[in-house]
Amino acid sequence: MKIIKLLIQSSKLLFVLAVFSSALTGICSSFLIKMIVESINTENFNAASFQVEFGLFWVGYGVLAVVSSFAVSKLSQGIIHQLRISLSTKILQADFSEIERNQDRIFPILTEDIKTIYHGIDRLPSVTTGLATVLGVLGYIVYQHPTLSLAVLGLFLAVFILTKLSLPLTRKYQEKSRVLWNDIFKIFEGLTYGIKELSLNKKFKKFYLKEVIEKTSEEQNKYMVKESVVVAIASKSGDMVLLLGMAALVVYIFATGFVEPSVFGEFLTLVLFIIAPLSTVSGWFSNLKRIEVALEQISETGIDLEDTAHVVKPIELDEENVADDVIIDLVGVKHEYYNPDEDEHFELGPIDLSIKKGELIFLLGGNGSGKTTLAKMMLGLYPPKEGVVKYKGQSIDDSNREDYRSKFAATFVDSYLFDNVTHIDDADVLKRGEELLKTLEMTKKVRIENGKFSTTRLSEGQKKRLGLINAILKDTEVYLFDEWAANQDPHFKKIFYETILQDLKKAGKTIVVISHDEQYFDRGDRVIKLMEGQLVS
Ligand SMILES: Nc1ncnc2c1ncn2[C@@H]1O[C@H](COP(=O)(O)OP(=O)(O)OP(=O)(O)O)[C@@H](O)[C@H]1O
């Protein structure tokens, strides 16, 4: 079972401690049950030895139950922490295009699936203790009443089969309800980020509430209720089979005199003691299915939590002893997208492009011609499907791609401005940052405080300017600006093309600018043009 593997991976010591202490708690509880039942039927009851023995097991039960709860809660908190770290690491290590394709599914995984796994693990102490109690008491009754036990074991087997039979149906509804979570998260995203559009359109707002939110939520509720009904039917029919079986046994015993009623009474008391822990254990099976569904959702995004074998050891690119007149060389590179929803296919390339060190290149092209895709390939975010990307003559592959990416700073149309990261931690960077804030006329709005910008509550154009400062402060060899100037007013466009880009060029930086501002193209060294995924000039 995957979850057990993850638990062991989390901490072997805690896992062993949790299992042992829970099992010992169960054994103590079965001894306590046995002592109570036996004392009722003992003619020469020795109160003194009963008190000592009972006291020992009673204390043992209490101490071990606390130890097992502590171990399991440390283990479950640890695994949640590790899952978050491991998922975040895997997301950052995973193939960028895979994550980009599954972007909508990442947030539900980080919240919903982790919660499901946590709740599954959280119940482990009662499940292990329950299982140990059931096995302990069962062992005792089999030893004491072998014939009678056979009938009860048969009944338990029937209960187990009933639970097992219901599992595929339970899982089906769990899967359906979990898949709908992805839609619900997307709906909430729309509700949060699309609040302007919703607020401005009465009809759309009503539609979104009634037809989108209510319908999806109702559909999910439907599957959750179905799942609960299946679980309830399975567990209640198990109880009914058990009760019916017991009643049949009572009738049979009284009719045949098969065993003494007092013996049967003791036997029955023992059996009744294990019904509750048995139901805890069988109930956990449906929980286990929910964990499986959650883990499957995680692996469907291309993230394998157990896979450590495929992490390639990163190596750094050589910066010395290399001819660096051509800094980036794209040789016959290709990329393609396939949109299954529209059965649409987009192909970029094959593209050959050599960029010299210190060049300022403008990349032009119509909407959808593939400029951003080419930029992502140049930045090493998309490994080419065919062809090769070279940096100073060195081919880029899985081992050096991370170092290659670090040679770039970029701004995208949809760049994200982190407001919780301290990165201006050096006096020179701070000085440069303050100069840039001045150049881009942001000093009245933003200051640099404690290594970061004082605010990100800005207009879209201002946010873009802050993003540009962030990129420049990275002080990398190559810069790529994807339509940075698109939403800037003419004044800031001029600052960008005539001051910022020229300063970077003077500092020997290589720059690729995706732009439609043809009036500034004479400030660059070269203009290249994309049309329908092909370089035409
Ligand atoms: N993640 C993606 N998955 C599938 N198809 C995509 C994806 N990104 C872009 N495309 C498709 O690839 C084509 C090229 O897109 P790209 O963003 O590279 O164009 P662009 O030239 O930058 O366009 P624009 O000027 O509108 O920003 C488009 O047809 C687009 O629909």
Coordinates of C-alpha atoms and ligand atoms in Angstrom, one line a residue:
M1 CA 0.0 0.0 0.0
K2 CA 1.3 3.4 -1.1
I3 CA 0.3 5.2 2.1
I4 CA 2.1 2.7 4.3
K5 CA 5.2 3.2 2.1
L6 CA 4.9 6.9 2.6
L7 CA 4.5 6.5 6.3
I8 CA 7.6 4.4 6.6
Q9 CA 9.5 6.8 4.4
S10 CA 8.4 9.6 6.7
S11 CA 10.1 8.1 9.8
K12 CA 10.8 4.4 10.3
L13 CA 11.3 4.8 14.0
L14 CA 8.0 6.6 14.6
F15 CA 6.2 4.2 12.3
V16 CA 7.5 1.2 14.4
L17 CA 6.7 3.0 17.6
A18 CA 3.2 3.9 16.4
V19 CA 2.4 0.3 15.3
F20 CA 3.8 -1.3 18.4
S21 CA 2.3 1.0 20.9
S22 CA -1.1 0.8 19.2
A23 CA -0.9 -3.0 19.0
L24 CA 0.1 -3.2 22.7
T25 CA -2.8 -0.9 23.6
G26 CA -5.1 -3.3 21.9
I27 CA -3.5 -6.3 23.7
C28 CA -3.9 -4.5 27.0
S29 CA -7.6 -3.7 26.3
S30 CA -8.3 -7.3 25.3
F31 CA -6.7 -8.5 28.6
L32 CA -8.9 -6.0 30.5
I33 CA -12.0 -7.4 28.7
K34 CA -10.9 -10.9 29.3
M35 CA -10.3 -10.3 33.0
I36 CA -13.7 -8.6 33.5
V37 CA -15.5 -11.4 31.7
E38 CA -13.6 -14.2 33.5
S39 CA -14.2 -12.6 36.9
I40 CA -17.9 -12.7 36.4
N41 CA -17.8 -16.4 36.0
T42 CA -15.1 -17.2 38.6
E43 CA -16.4 -18.9 41.7
N44 CA -13.2 -18.2 43.8
F45 CA -12.7 -14.6 42.9
N46 CA -9.5 -13.2 44.3
A47 CA -10.1 -9.5 44.6
A48 CA -6.5 -8.6 45.6
S49 CA -4.8 -10.3 42.7
F50 CA -7.6 -9.0 40.4
Q51 CA -6.9 -5.4 41.5
V52 CA -3.1 -5.7 41.0
E53 CA -3.4 -7.4 37.6
F54 CA -6.2 -5.1 36.4
G55 CA -4.4 -2.0 37.7
L56 CA -1.2 -3.0 35.8
F57 CA -3.1 -3.5 32.5
W58 CA -5.2 -0.4 33.1
V59 CA -2.1 1.8 33.6
G60 CA -0.4 0.1 30.6
Y61 CA -3.4 0.7 28.5
G62 CA -3.5 4.4 29.4
V63 CA 0.2 5.0 28.9
L64 CA 0.4 3.1 25.6
A65 CA -2.7 4.7 24.2
V66 CA -1.1 8.1 24.9
V67 CA 2.3 7.0 23.3
S68 CA 0.5 5.6 20.3
S69 CA -1.6 8.8 19.8
F70 CA 1.6 10.9 20.2
A71 CA 3.6 8.7 17.7
V72 CA 0.8 8.7 15.1
S73 CA 0.1 12.4 15.4
K74 CA 3.8 13.2 15.1
L75 CA 3.9 10.8 12.1
S76 CA 0.8 12.3 10.4
Q77 CA 1.9 15.9 11.0
G78 CA 5.3 14.9 9.7
I79 CA 3.9 13.3 6.6
I80 CA 1.7 16.3 5.9
H81 CA 4.7 18.6 6.2
Q82 CA 6.8 16.2 4.1
L83 CA 4.0 15.9 1.5
R84 CA 3.8 19.7 1.2
I85 CA 7.6 20.0 0.9
S86 CA 8.0 17.0 -1.4
L87 CA 5.0 18.1 -3.6
S88 CA 6.4 21.6 -3.9
T89 CA 9.9 20.3 -4.7
K90 CA 8.5 17.9 -7.2
I91 CA 6.4 20.7 -8.8
L92 CA 9.5 22.8 -9.1
Q93 CA 11.5 19.8 -10.5
A94 CA 8.8 18.5 -12.8
D95 CA 8.6 19.1 -16.5
F96 CA 7.4 22.7 -16.8
S97 CA 5.0 21.9 -19.7
E98 CA 3.5 19.1 -17.6
I99 CA 2.9 21.4 -14.7
E100 CA 1.6 24.1 -17.1
R101 CA -0.9 21.7 -18.6
N102 CA -2.1 20.6 -15.1
Q103 CA -2.0 24.1 -13.5
D104 CA -5.7 24.0 -12.5
R105 CA -5.1 20.7 -10.6
I106 CA -2.2 21.8 -8.5
F107 CA -4.1 23.9 -5.9
P108 CA -6.8 21.2 -5.1
I109 CA -3.9 18.8 -4.6
L110 CA -2.1 21.0 -2.2
T111 CA -5.2 21.6 -0.2
E112 CA -7.9 18.9 -0.6
D113 CA -5.8 15.8 -1.2
I114 CA -3.3 16.6 1.5
K115 CA -6.3 17.1 3.9
T116 CA -7.7 13.7 2.8
I117 CA -4.4 11.9 3.4
Y118 CA -4.1 13.6 6.8
H119 CA -7.6 12.5 7.9
G120 CA -6.8 9.0 6.8
I121 CA -3.6 8.8 8.8
D122 CA -5.1 10.6 11.8
R123 CA -7.4 7.6 12.4
L124 CA -4.6 5.1 12.5
P125 CA -4.2 4.9 16.3
S126 CA -7.9 3.8 16.8
V127 CA -7.6 1.5 13.8
T128 CA -4.4 -0.2 15.0
T129 CA -5.7 -0.4 18.6
G130 CA -9.0 -1.7 17.3
L131 CA -7.3 -4.3 15.1
A132 CA -5.1 -5.5 18.0
T133 CA -8.2 -5.7 20.3
V134 CA -10.1 -7.7 17.7
L135 CA -7.2 -10.1 17.1
G136 CA -6.5 -10.4 20.9
V137 CA -10.1 -11.1 21.9
L138 CA -10.6 -13.4 18.9
G139 CA -7.5 -15.4 19.8
Y140 CA -8.8 -15.8 23.3
I141 CA -12.3 -16.9 22.3
V142 CA -10.9 -19.3 19.7
Y143 CA -8.8 -20.8 22.5
Q144 CA -11.6 -20.9 25.0
H145 CA -14.5 -21.9 22.7
P146 CA -13.2 -23.3 19.5
T147 CA -16.5 -24.6 18.1
L148 CA -18.5 -21.6 18.9
S149 CA -15.8 -19.4 17.5
L150 CA -16.1 -21.1 14.1
A151 CA -19.7 -19.8 13.8
V152 CA -18.6 -16.3 14.8
L153 CA -15.6 -16.3 12.5
G154 CA -18.0 -17.2 9.7
L155 CA -20.1 -14.2 10.6
F156 CA -17.1 -11.9 10.7
L157 CA -16.1 -13.3 7.3
A158 CA -19.5 -12.4 5.9
V159 CA -19.2 -8.8 7.3
F160 CA -15.7 -8.5 5.8
I161 CA -17.0 -9.7 2.4
L162 CA -19.9 -7.2 2.6
T163 CA -17.5 -4.3 3.3
K164 CA -15.1 -5.5 0.5
L165 CA -18.0 -5.8 -2.0
S166 CA -19.0 -2.2 -1.4
L167 CA -15.5 -0.8 -1.9
P168 CA -15.5 -0.5 -5.7
L169 CA -18.7 1.4 -5.6
T170 CA -17.5 3.6 -2.8
R171 CA -14.3 4.3 -4.7
K172 CA -16.3 5.2 -7.9
Y173 CA -18.3 7.9 -6.0
Q174 CA -15.1 9.1 -4.3
E175 CA -13.4 9.5 -7.6
K176 CA -16.3 11.3 -9.2
S177 CA -16.6 13.7 -6.2
R178 CA -12.8 14.3 -6.2
V179 CA -12.7 15.1 -9.9
L180 CA -15.5 17.7 -9.3
W181 CA -13.2 19.3 -6.7
N182 CA -11.0 20.5 -9.6
D183 CA -14.1 22.2 -11.1
I184 CA -15.1 23.7 -7.8
F185 CA -11.6 25.2 -7.3
K186 CA -11.7 26.6 -10.8
I187 CA -15.2 28.1 -10.0
F188 CA -13.8 29.7 -6.8
E189 CA -10.9 31.0 -8.8
G190 CA -13.4 32.6 -11.2
L191 CA -15.3 34.0 -8.2
T192 CA -12.2 35.6 -6.8
Y193 CA -10.3 36.8 -9.9
G194 CA -13.4 37.4 -12.0
I195 CA -15.2 39.4 -9.4
K196 CA -15.1 42.6 -11.6
E197 CA -16.7 40.8 -14.5
L198 CA -19.3 39.2 -12.3
S199 CA -20.1 42.4 -10.5
L200 CA -20.7 44.3 -13.7
N201 CA -23.0 41.8 -15.3
K202 CA -26.2 41.0 -13.4
K203 CA -27.3 38.3 -15.8
F204 CA -23.9 36.6 -15.8
K205 CA -23.6 36.9 -12.0
K206 CA -27.0 35.1 -11.6
F207 CA -26.0 32.4 -14.1
Y208 CA -22.6 31.9 -12.4
L209 CA -24.3 31.4 -9.1
K210 CA -27.3 29.2 -10.2
E211 CA -25.9 27.3 -13.1
V212 CA -22.2 27.1 -12.3
I213 CA -21.7 27.2 -8.5
E214 CA -25.0 25.6 -7.4
K215 CA -25.0 22.9 -10.1
T216 CA -21.4 21.8 -9.6
S217 CA -21.8 21.9 -5.8
E218 CA -25.0 19.9 -6.0
E219 CA -23.5 17.3 -8.3
Q220 CA -20.6 16.9 -5.9
N221 CA -22.9 16.6 -2.9
K222 CA -24.9 13.9 -4.8
Y223 CA -21.7 11.8 -5.1
M224 CA -20.8 12.4 -1.5
V225 CA -24.2 11.3 -0.3
K226 CA -24.1 8.3 -2.6
E227 CA -20.8 7.3 -1.1
S228 CA -22.1 7.7 2.5
V229 CA -25.2 5.6 1.7
V230 CA -23.1 2.8 0.2
V231 CA -20.8 2.8 3.2
A232 CA -23.8 2.9 5.6
I233 CA -25.6 0.1 3.7
A234 CA -22.4 -2.1 3.8
S235 CA -21.7 -1.4 7.5
K236 CA -25.4 -1.7 8.6
S237 CA -26.0 -4.9 6.7
G238 CA -22.8 -6.2 8.3
D239 CA -24.3 -5.4 11.7
M240 CA -27.6 -7.0 10.7
V241 CA -25.9 -10.2 9.5
L242 CA -24.0 -10.3 12.8
L243 CA -27.1 -9.8 14.9
L244 CA -29.1 -12.3 12.9
G245 CA -26.3 -14.8 13.1
M246 CA -26.1 -14.3 16.9
A247 CA -29.9 -14.8 17.3
A248 CA -29.7 -17.9 15.2
L249 CA -27.0 -19.2 17.4
V250 CA -29.0 -18.5 20.6
V251 CA -32.0 -20.3 19.2
Y252 CA -29.8 -23.2 18.1
I253 CA -28.1 -23.5 21.5
F254 CA -31.3 -23.4 23.4
A255 CA -32.9 -25.9 21.1
T256 CA -30.0 -28.4 21.2
G257 CA -28.3 -27.7 24.5
F258 CA -25.1 -27.5 22.5
V259 CA -23.3 -25.5 25.3
E260 CA -24.2 -24.2 28.7
P261 CA -26.1 -20.9 28.5
S262 CA -23.6 -19.4 31.0
V263 CA -20.7 -20.3 28.7
F264 CA -22.6 -18.8 25.8
G265 CA -23.2 -15.7 27.9
E266 CA -19.5 -15.2 28.5
F267 CA -18.7 -15.9 24.9
L268 CA -21.3 -13.4 23.8
T269 CA -20.0 -10.7 26.1
L270 CA -16.6 -11.1 24.5
V271 CA -18.0 -10.9 21.0
L272 CA -19.9 -7.8 21.9
F273 CA -16.7 -6.1 23.1
I274 CA -15.1 -6.4 19.7
I275 CA -18.0 -5.2 17.5
A276 CA -17.2 -1.5 18.0
P277 CA -13.4 -1.9 17.2
L278 CA -14.3 -4.1 14.3
S279 CA -16.5 -1.5 12.8
T280 CA -13.7 1.1 13.2
V281 CA -11.3 -1.2 11.3
S282 CA -13.8 -1.9 8.5
G283 CA -14.8 1.7 8.2
W284 CA -11.2 2.6 7.6
F285 CA -11.1 0.6 4.4
S286 CA -13.4 3.2 2.7
N287 CA -11.0 5.9 4.0
L288 CA -8.1 4.0 2.5
K289 CA -9.8 4.1 -0.9
R290 CA -10.2 7.9 -0.5
I291 CA -6.4 8.2 0.2
E292 CA -5.8 6.0 -2.9
V293 CA -7.9 8.4 -5.0
A294 CA -6.0 11.4 -3.6
L295 CA -2.6 9.8 -4.3
E296 CA -3.8 9.0 -7.8
Q297 CA -4.8 12.6 -8.4
I298 CA -1.2 13.6 -7.4
S299 CA 0.4 11.1 -9.7
E300 CA -1.9 12.0 -12.7
T301 CA -0.2 15.4 -12.8
G302 CA 3.1 13.7 -13.5
I303 CA 4.3 14.0 -9.9
D304 CA 5.6 10.7 -8.5
L305 CA 6.1 11.0 -4.7
E306 CA 8.0 7.8 -4.5
D307 CA 10.3 8.4 -7.5
T308 CA 13.7 9.5 -6.4
A309 CA 15.5 7.5 -9.2
H310 CA 14.8 10.0 -12.0
V311 CA 16.3 13.1 -10.3
V312 CA 19.2 14.0 -12.6
K313 CA 22.3 15.2 -10.9
P314 CA 22.6 18.9 -11.9
I315 CA 25.8 20.1 -13.5
E316 CA 26.9 23.6 -14.2
L317 CA 27.8 25.0 -17.6
D318 CA 31.3 25.9 -18.4
E319 CA 31.9 29.7 -18.4
E320 CA 35.6 29.6 -19.1
N321 CA 37.4 28.1 -22.0
V322 CA 34.4 28.6 -24.3
A323 CA 34.0 30.7 -27.4
D324 CA 31.2 33.1 -26.3
D325 CA 30.6 35.2 -29.4
V326 CA 27.4 33.2 -30.0
I327 CA 25.7 33.0 -26.6
I328 CA 22.5 31.2 -27.6
D329 CA 22.2 28.9 -30.6
L330 CA 18.9 27.2 -31.5
V331 CA 19.5 24.4 -34.0
G332 CA 16.4 23.0 -35.7
V333 CA 14.3 23.3 -32.5
K334 CA 10.7 22.4 -32.5
H335 CA 7.8 22.5 -30.1
E336 CA 4.2 21.5 -30.4
Y337 CA 1.0 21.8 -28.5
Y338 CA -2.0 19.7 -28.8
N339 CA -5.4 20.9 -27.4
P340 CA -7.5 17.8 -27.1
D341 CA -10.6 19.9 -26.3
E342 CA -10.5 21.6 -29.7
D343 CA -8.5 18.9 -31.5
E344 CA -6.1 21.7 -32.4
H345 CA -2.5 21.4 -33.1
F346 CA 0.2 24.1 -33.1
E347 CA 3.7 23.5 -34.3
L348 CA 6.6 25.9 -33.8
G349 CA 9.8 25.4 -35.9
P350 CA 12.1 23.9 -36.9
I351 CA 13.9 27.1 -36.0
D352 CA 17.5 28.0 -36.4
L353 CA 18.6 31.1 -34.6
S354 CA 22.0 32.3 -33.3
I355 CA 22.1 35.1 -30.8
K356 CA 25.4 36.9 -30.4
K357 CA 26.7 38.1 -27.0
G358 CA 25.6 41.7 -26.4
E359 CA 23.0 41.7 -29.2
L360 CA 19.6 43.5 -28.7
I361 CA 17.0 41.6 -30.8
F362 CA 13.4 42.5 -31.4
L363 CA 11.0 39.6 -31.9
L364 CA 7.9 40.5 -33.9
G365 CA 4.9 38.5 -35.0
G366 CA 1.1 38.4 -35.0
N367 CA -1.0 37.0 -32.2
G368 CA -0.6 33.3 -31.8
S369 CA 2.4 33.2 -34.2
G370 CA 4.5 31.4 -31.4
K371 CA 6.6 34.3 -29.9
T372 CA 6.0 33.3 -26.3
T373 CA 6.5 29.6 -27.1
L374 CA 9.8 30.4 -28.7
A375 CA 10.7 32.5 -25.7
K376 CA 9.9 29.6 -23.3
M377 CA 12.1 27.3 -25.4
M378 CA 14.9 29.8 -25.5
L379 CA 14.7 30.1 -21.7
G380 CA 14.9 26.4 -21.2
L381 CA 11.3 26.1 -19.9
Y382 CA 10.3 23.9 -22.8
P383 CA 12.9 21.4 -23.8
P384 CA 12.8 21.2 -27.6
K385 CA 10.8 18.2 -29.0
E386 CA 13.4 18.1 -31.7
G387 CA 16.7 19.9 -32.3
V388 CA 19.1 21.3 -29.7
V389 CA 19.6 24.5 -27.7
K390 CA 23.2 25.5 -27.1
Y391 CA 24.7 28.0 -24.6
K392 CA 28.2 29.2 -25.6
G393 CA 28.5 26.1 -27.7
Q394 CA 27.4 23.7 -25.0
S395 CA 24.3 21.6 -25.7
I396 CA 21.5 21.9 -23.1
D397 CA 20.1 18.7 -21.6
D398 CA 18.3 17.6 -18.4
S399 CA 21.5 17.8 -16.4
N400 CA 22.5 21.4 -17.1
R401 CA 19.1 22.9 -17.9
E402 CA 18.7 24.4 -14.4
D403 CA 22.0 26.2 -14.7
Y404 CA 21.1 27.3 -18.2
R405 CA 17.8 28.8 -17.0
S406 CA 19.7 30.8 -14.3
K407 CA 21.5 32.7 -17.1
F408 CA 18.3 34.5 -17.9
A409 CA 16.0 37.0 -16.3
A410 CA 12.6 37.5 -18.0
T411 CA 9.3 39.3 -17.7
F412 CA 6.2 37.7 -19.2
V413 CA 2.8 39.0 -20.1
D414 CA 1.4 37.2 -17.0
S415 CA 4.4 37.6 -14.7
Y416 CA 3.8 37.0 -11.0
L417 CA 5.1 39.6 -8.6
F418 CA 6.1 37.9 -5.3
D419 CA 5.6 40.2 -2.4
N420 CA 6.9 37.9 0.3
V421 CA 10.5 37.3 -0.9
T422 CA 13.5 39.1 0.4
H423 CA 16.0 39.4 -2.5
I424 CA 17.6 42.8 -2.3
D425 CA 20.2 41.7 0.2
D426 CA 23.3 43.4 -1.1
A427 CA 24.4 47.1 -1.0
D428 CA 25.1 47.2 -4.7
V429 CA 21.8 45.6 -5.6
L430 CA 20.0 48.0 -3.2
K431 CA 21.7 51.0 -4.9
R432 CA 20.8 49.7 -8.3
G433 CA 17.2 49.0 -7.2
E434 CA 16.9 52.6 -5.9
E435 CA 18.3 54.0 -9.2
L436 CA 15.8 51.9 -11.1
L437 CA 12.9 53.0 -8.9
K438 CA 13.9 56.6 -9.8
T439 CA 14.3 55.9 -13.5
L440 CA 10.9 54.3 -13.7
E441 CA 9.4 57.0 -11.5
M442 CA 8.2 54.7 -8.7
T443 CA 9.8 56.4 -5.7
K444 CA 6.6 58.0 -4.5
K445 CA 4.8 54.7 -4.5
V446 CA 7.4 52.1 -3.5
R447 CA 10.5 51.9 -1.3
I448 CA 12.9 49.1 -0.7
E449 CA 12.5 48.0 2.9
N450 CA 14.1 45.0 4.6
G451 CA 15.3 43.6 1.4
K452 CA 12.0 43.8 -0.5
F453 CA 9.6 46.3 -2.0
S454 CA 7.3 48.1 0.5
T455 CA 4.2 47.3 -1.5
T456 CA 2.8 45.5 -4.5
R457 CA -0.7 47.1 -4.2
L458 CA -0.2 49.0 -7.5
S459 CA -1.8 49.6 -10.9
E460 CA -1.1 47.0 -13.6
G461 CA 1.4 49.3 -15.3
Q462 CA 3.2 50.0 -12.0
K463 CA 3.3 46.3 -11.2
K464 CA 4.9 45.7 -14.6
R465 CA 7.5 48.3 -13.8
L466 CA 8.3 46.6 -10.5
G467 CA 8.6 43.3 -12.3
L468 CA 11.0 44.9 -14.7
I469 CA 13.2 46.2 -11.8
N470 CA 13.1 42.7 -10.3
A471 CA 14.3 41.1 -13.5
I472 CA 17.1 43.7 -14.0
L473 CA 18.3 43.2 -10.4
K474 CA 18.9 39.5 -11.1
D475 CA 21.9 40.8 -13.1
T476 CA 22.0 37.9 -15.5
E477 CA 23.8 37.5 -18.9
V478 CA 20.6 37.4 -21.0
Y479 CA 17.3 39.2 -20.7
L480 CA 14.0 38.4 -22.3
F481 CA 11.1 40.8 -22.1
D482 CA 7.8 39.4 -23.5
E483 CA 5.7 42.4 -24.5
W484 CA 6.8 44.3 -21.4
A485 CA 5.8 47.7 -22.9
A486 CA 2.4 46.6 -24.1
N487 CA 0.4 48.3 -21.3
Q488 CA 2.8 51.2 -20.6
D489 CA 2.0 54.8 -21.6
P490 CA 4.2 56.4 -24.3
H491 CA 6.4 58.1 -21.6
F492 CA 7.3 54.8 -20.0
K493 CA 7.6 53.0 -23.4
K494 CA 10.3 55.6 -24.3
I495 CA 12.1 55.1 -21.0
F496 CA 12.1 51.3 -21.6
Y497 CA 13.4 51.4 -25.2
E498 CA 15.7 54.4 -24.9
T499 CA 17.1 54.2 -21.3
I500 CA 16.6 50.7 -19.8
L501 CA 17.4 48.6 -22.9
Q502 CA 20.3 50.9 -23.9
D503 CA 21.8 50.7 -20.3
L504 CA 21.6 47.0 -20.3
K505 CA 23.2 46.8 -23.8
K506 CA 26.0 49.1 -22.6
A507 CA 26.6 46.7 -19.7
G508 CA 27.2 44.0 -22.3
K509 CA 23.9 42.2 -21.7
T510 CA 22.2 40.1 -24.4
I511 CA 18.5 41.1 -24.8
V512 CA 15.6 39.6 -26.6
V513 CA 12.5 41.8 -26.7
I514 CA 9.1 40.6 -27.9
S515 CA 7.4 43.7 -29.1
H516 CA 4.9 45.3 -31.5
D517 CA 6.4 48.8 -31.0
E518 CA 8.0 49.1 -34.5
Q519 CA 8.9 52.8 -34.0
Y520 CA 11.7 51.7 -31.6
F521 CA 13.1 48.8 -33.7
D522 CA 15.9 50.9 -35.0
R523 CA 17.3 51.0 -31.4
G524 CA 18.1 47.3 -31.7
D525 CA 20.7 45.3 -33.7
R526 CA 18.2 43.0 -35.4
V527 CA 14.5 42.3 -35.9
I528 CA 13.3 38.8 -36.4
K529 CA 9.8 37.8 -37.3
L530 CA 7.6 34.8 -36.6
M531 CA 4.7 33.8 -38.7
E532 CA 2.6 30.7 -37.9
G533 CA 5.4 29.1 -36.0
Q534 CA 8.1 29.8 -38.6
L535 CA 10.9 32.4 -38.5
V536 CA 10.4 34.4 -41.7
S537 CA 13.2 37.0 -41.2
Ligands
LIG1 N1 0.0 26.0 -22.9 C1 -0.5 25.9 -24.1 N2 -1.2 24.7 -24.5 C2 -1.7 24.6 -25.7 N3 -1.6 25.5 -26.7 C3 -1.0 26.6 -26.4 C4 -0.4 26.9 -25.1 N4 0.2 28.1 -25.2 C5 0.0 28.6 -26.4 N5 -0.7 27.7 -27.2 C6 -1.1 27.9 -28.6 O1 0.1 28.0 -29.3 C7 0.0 29.1 -30.3 C8 1.1 30.1 -30.1 O2 1.0 30.7 -28.8 P1 2.0 31.8 -28.3 O3 1.5 32.2 -26.9 O4 3.4 31.3 -28.4 O5 1.8 33.0 -29.4 P2 2.2 34.5 -29.3 O6 2.8 34.8 -30.6 O7 3.1 34.7 -28.1 O8 0.8 35.2 -29.2 P3 0.4 36.6 -28.5 O9 1.0 37.7 -29.4 O10 -1.1 36.6 -28.6 O11 0.9 36.6 -27.1 C9 -1.4 29.6 -30.1 O12 -2.2 29.1 -31.1 C10 -1.8 29.1 -28.8 O13 -3.2 28.9 -28.8

